[in-house]
XYZ file of N, CA and C in Angstrom:
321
model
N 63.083 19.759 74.438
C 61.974 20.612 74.120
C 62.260 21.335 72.805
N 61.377 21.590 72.187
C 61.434 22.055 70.904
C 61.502 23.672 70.582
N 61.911 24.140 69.973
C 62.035 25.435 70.072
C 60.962 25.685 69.451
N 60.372 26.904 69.674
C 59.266 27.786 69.617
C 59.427 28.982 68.417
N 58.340 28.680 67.636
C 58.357 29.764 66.514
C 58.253 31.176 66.749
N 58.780 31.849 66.324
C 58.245 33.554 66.247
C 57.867 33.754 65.029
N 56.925 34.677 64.811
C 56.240 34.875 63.542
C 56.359 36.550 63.916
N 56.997 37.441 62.916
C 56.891 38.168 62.491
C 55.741 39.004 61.484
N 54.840 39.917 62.133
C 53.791 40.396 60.402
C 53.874 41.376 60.656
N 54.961 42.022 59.592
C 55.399 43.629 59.384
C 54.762 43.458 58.086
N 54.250 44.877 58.065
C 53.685 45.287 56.989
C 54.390 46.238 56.377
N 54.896 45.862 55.592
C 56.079 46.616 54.170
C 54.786 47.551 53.121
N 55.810 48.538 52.818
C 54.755 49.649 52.422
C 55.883 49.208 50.812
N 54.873 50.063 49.840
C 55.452 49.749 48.500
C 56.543 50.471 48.046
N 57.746 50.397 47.205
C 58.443 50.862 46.964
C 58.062 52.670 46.390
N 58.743 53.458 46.581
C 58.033 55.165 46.109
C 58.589 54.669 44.433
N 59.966 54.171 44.218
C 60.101 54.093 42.820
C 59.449 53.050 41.775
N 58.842 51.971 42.809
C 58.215 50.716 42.166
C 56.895 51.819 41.715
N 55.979 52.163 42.502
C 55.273 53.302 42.101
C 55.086 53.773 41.020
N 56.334 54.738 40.641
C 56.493 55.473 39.861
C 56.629 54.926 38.321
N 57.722 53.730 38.892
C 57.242 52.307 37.572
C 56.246 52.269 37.237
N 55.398 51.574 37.885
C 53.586 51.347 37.740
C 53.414 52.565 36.939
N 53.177 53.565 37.601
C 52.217 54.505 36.682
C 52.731 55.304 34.990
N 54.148 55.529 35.552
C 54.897 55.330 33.949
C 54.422 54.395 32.987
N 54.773 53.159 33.780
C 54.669 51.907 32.477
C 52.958 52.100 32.231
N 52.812 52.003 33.270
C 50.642 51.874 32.591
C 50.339 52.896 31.841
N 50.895 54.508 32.279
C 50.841 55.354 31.170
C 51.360 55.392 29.845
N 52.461 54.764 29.387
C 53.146 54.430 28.183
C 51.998 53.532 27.365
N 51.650 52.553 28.229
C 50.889 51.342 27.274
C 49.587 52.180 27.441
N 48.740 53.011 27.983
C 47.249 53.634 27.566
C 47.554 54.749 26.629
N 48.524 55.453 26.545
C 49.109 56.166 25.592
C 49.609 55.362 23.606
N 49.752 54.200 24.233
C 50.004 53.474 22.738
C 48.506 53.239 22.415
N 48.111 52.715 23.100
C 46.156 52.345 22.954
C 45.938 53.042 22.112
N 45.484 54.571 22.901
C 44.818 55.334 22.233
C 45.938 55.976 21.431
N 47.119 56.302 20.702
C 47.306 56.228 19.462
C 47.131 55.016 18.194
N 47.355 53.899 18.738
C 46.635 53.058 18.235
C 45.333 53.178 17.200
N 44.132 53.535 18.298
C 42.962 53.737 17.910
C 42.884 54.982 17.145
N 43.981 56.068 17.608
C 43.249 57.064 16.694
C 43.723 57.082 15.484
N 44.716 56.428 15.379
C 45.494 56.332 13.909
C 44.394 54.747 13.196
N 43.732 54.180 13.875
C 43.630 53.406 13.199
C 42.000 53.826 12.917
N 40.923 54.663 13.885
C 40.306 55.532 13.134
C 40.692 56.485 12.060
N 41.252 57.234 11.883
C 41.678 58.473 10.944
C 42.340 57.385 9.794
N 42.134 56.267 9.576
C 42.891 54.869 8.235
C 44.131 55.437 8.263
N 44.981 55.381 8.991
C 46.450 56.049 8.975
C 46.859 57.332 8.827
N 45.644 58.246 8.650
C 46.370 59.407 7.824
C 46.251 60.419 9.540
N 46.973 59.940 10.125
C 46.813 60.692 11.349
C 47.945 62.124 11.105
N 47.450 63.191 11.898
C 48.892 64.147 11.452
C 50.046 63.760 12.410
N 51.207 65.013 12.335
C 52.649 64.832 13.010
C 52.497 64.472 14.108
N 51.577 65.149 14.974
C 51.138 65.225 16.549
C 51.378 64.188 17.148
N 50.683 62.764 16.563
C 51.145 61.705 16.951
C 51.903 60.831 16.999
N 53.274 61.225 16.190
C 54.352 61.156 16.684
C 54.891 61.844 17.951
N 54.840 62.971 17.997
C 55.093 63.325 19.138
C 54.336 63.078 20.508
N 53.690 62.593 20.400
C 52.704 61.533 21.680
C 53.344 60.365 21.937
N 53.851 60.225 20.617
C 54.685 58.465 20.822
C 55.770 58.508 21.433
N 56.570 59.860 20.898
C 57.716 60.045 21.447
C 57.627 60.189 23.280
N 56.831 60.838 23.429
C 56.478 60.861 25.176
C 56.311 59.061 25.312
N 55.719 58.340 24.775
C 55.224 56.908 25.545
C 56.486 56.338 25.858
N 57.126 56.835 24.546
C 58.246 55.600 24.774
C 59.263 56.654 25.580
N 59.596 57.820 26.081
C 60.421 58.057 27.308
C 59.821 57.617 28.466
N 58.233 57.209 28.345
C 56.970 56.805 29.835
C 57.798 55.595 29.818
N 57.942 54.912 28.976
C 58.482 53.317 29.095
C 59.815 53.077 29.758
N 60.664 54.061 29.120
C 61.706 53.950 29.409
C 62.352 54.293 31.115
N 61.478 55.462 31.132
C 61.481 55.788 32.585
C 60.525 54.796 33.341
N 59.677 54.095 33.265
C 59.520 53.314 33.533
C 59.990 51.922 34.351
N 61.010 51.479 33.100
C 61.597 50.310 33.544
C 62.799 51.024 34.168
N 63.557 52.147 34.234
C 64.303 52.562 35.126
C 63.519 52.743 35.978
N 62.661 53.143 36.803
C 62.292 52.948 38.254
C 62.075 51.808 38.513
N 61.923 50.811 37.605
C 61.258 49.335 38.488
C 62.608 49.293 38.594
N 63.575 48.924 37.930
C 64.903 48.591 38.253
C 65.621 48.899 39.379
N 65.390 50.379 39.892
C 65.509 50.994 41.119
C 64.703 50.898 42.173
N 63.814 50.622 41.701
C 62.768 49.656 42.957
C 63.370 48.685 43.630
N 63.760 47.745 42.892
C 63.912 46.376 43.191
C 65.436 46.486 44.358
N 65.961 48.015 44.225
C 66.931 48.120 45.606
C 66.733 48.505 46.906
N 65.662 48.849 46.462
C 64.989 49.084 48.103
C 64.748 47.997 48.885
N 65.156 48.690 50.475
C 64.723 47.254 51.230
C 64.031 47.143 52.002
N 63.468 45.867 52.587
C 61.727 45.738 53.257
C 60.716 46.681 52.715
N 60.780 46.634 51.371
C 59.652 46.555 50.670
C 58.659 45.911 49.812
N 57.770 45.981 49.399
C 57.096 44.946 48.623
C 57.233 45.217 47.394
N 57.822 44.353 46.404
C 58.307 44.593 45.083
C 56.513 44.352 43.818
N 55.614 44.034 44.034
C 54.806 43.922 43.312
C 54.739 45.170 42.299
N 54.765 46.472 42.744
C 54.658 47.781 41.857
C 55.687 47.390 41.173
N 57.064 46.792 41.637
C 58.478 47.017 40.966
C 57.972 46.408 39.682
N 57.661 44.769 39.865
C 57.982 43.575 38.867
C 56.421 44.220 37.740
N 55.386 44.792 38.490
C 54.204 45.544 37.571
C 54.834 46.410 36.201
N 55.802 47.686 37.008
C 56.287 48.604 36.024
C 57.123 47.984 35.194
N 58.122 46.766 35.472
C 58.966 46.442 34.906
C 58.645 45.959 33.780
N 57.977 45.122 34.223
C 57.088 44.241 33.019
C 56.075 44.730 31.887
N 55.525 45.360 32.228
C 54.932 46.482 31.200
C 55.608 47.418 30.823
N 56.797 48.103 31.100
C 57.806 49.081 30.478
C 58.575 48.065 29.474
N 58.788 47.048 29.749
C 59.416 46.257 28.710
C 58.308 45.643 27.825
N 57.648 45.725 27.980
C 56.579 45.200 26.550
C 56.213 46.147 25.967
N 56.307 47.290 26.730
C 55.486 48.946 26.181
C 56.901 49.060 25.105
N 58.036 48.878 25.802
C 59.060 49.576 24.784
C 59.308 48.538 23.185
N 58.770 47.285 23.518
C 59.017 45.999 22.507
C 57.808 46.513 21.585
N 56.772 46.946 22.160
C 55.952 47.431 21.032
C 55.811 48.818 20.268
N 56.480 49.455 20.809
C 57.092 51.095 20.567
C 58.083 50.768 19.684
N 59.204 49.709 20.014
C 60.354 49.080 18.770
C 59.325 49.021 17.511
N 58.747 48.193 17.364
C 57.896 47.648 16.740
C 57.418 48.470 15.729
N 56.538 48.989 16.302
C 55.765 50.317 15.819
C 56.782 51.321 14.588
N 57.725 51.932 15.529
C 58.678 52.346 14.959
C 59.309 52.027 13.696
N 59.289 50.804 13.571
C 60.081 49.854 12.293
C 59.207 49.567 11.316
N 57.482 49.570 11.377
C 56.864 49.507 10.781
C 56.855 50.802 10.158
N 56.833 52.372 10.795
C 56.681 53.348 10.126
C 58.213 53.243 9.228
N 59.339 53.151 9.919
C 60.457 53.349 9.188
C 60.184 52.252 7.352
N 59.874 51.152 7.548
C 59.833 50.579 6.514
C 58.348 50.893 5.527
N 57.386 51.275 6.006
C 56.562 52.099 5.316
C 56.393 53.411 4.505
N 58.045 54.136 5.273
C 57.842 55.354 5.100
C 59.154 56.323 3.450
């Protein structure tokens, strides 16, 4: 006779730090947006301020991909928030590099 399946359906709640990923990283990248746009309304001549907006995105990023990273140790949870924040904290910060090097060599 054949052995008999058990099926398990636990429902795993999301990581609290995958979370915190998510909304970091999504805040870093709507924060580049709209400096983006407003510097690219105002034809560059934006004032200091927005540097210091940038400077917040890119600690959003950074803290960011440190919580997905710390996400991903939690257990029986669902990593989707994790691999969300992760992934957008690392593109948020590749384009914050970016950014950065353009003002440095412009400036």
């Amino acid at each position: 006779m054949a052995k008999r399946q058990v099926y398990s359906f636990v429902e795993k709640k999301h990581s609290a730090n995958g979370i915190a990923s998510a909304v970091l990283s999504v805040g870093s990248v709507l924060v580049l947006l709209i400096l983006l746009a407003i510097s690219f309304f105002m034809k560059g001549m934006a004032s200091s301020w927005i540097g210091a907006v940038g400077i917040t995105g890119i600690l959003m990023a950074c803290l960011g991909l440190r919580y997905g990273f710390a996400g991903f140790r939690d257990e029986s949870k669902t990593y989707i928030c994790c691999k969300i924040g992760t992934i957008l904290g690392t593109v948020s910060i590749a384009a914050w590099f970016f950014i950065v090097c353009i003002g440095i060599v412009n400036s």
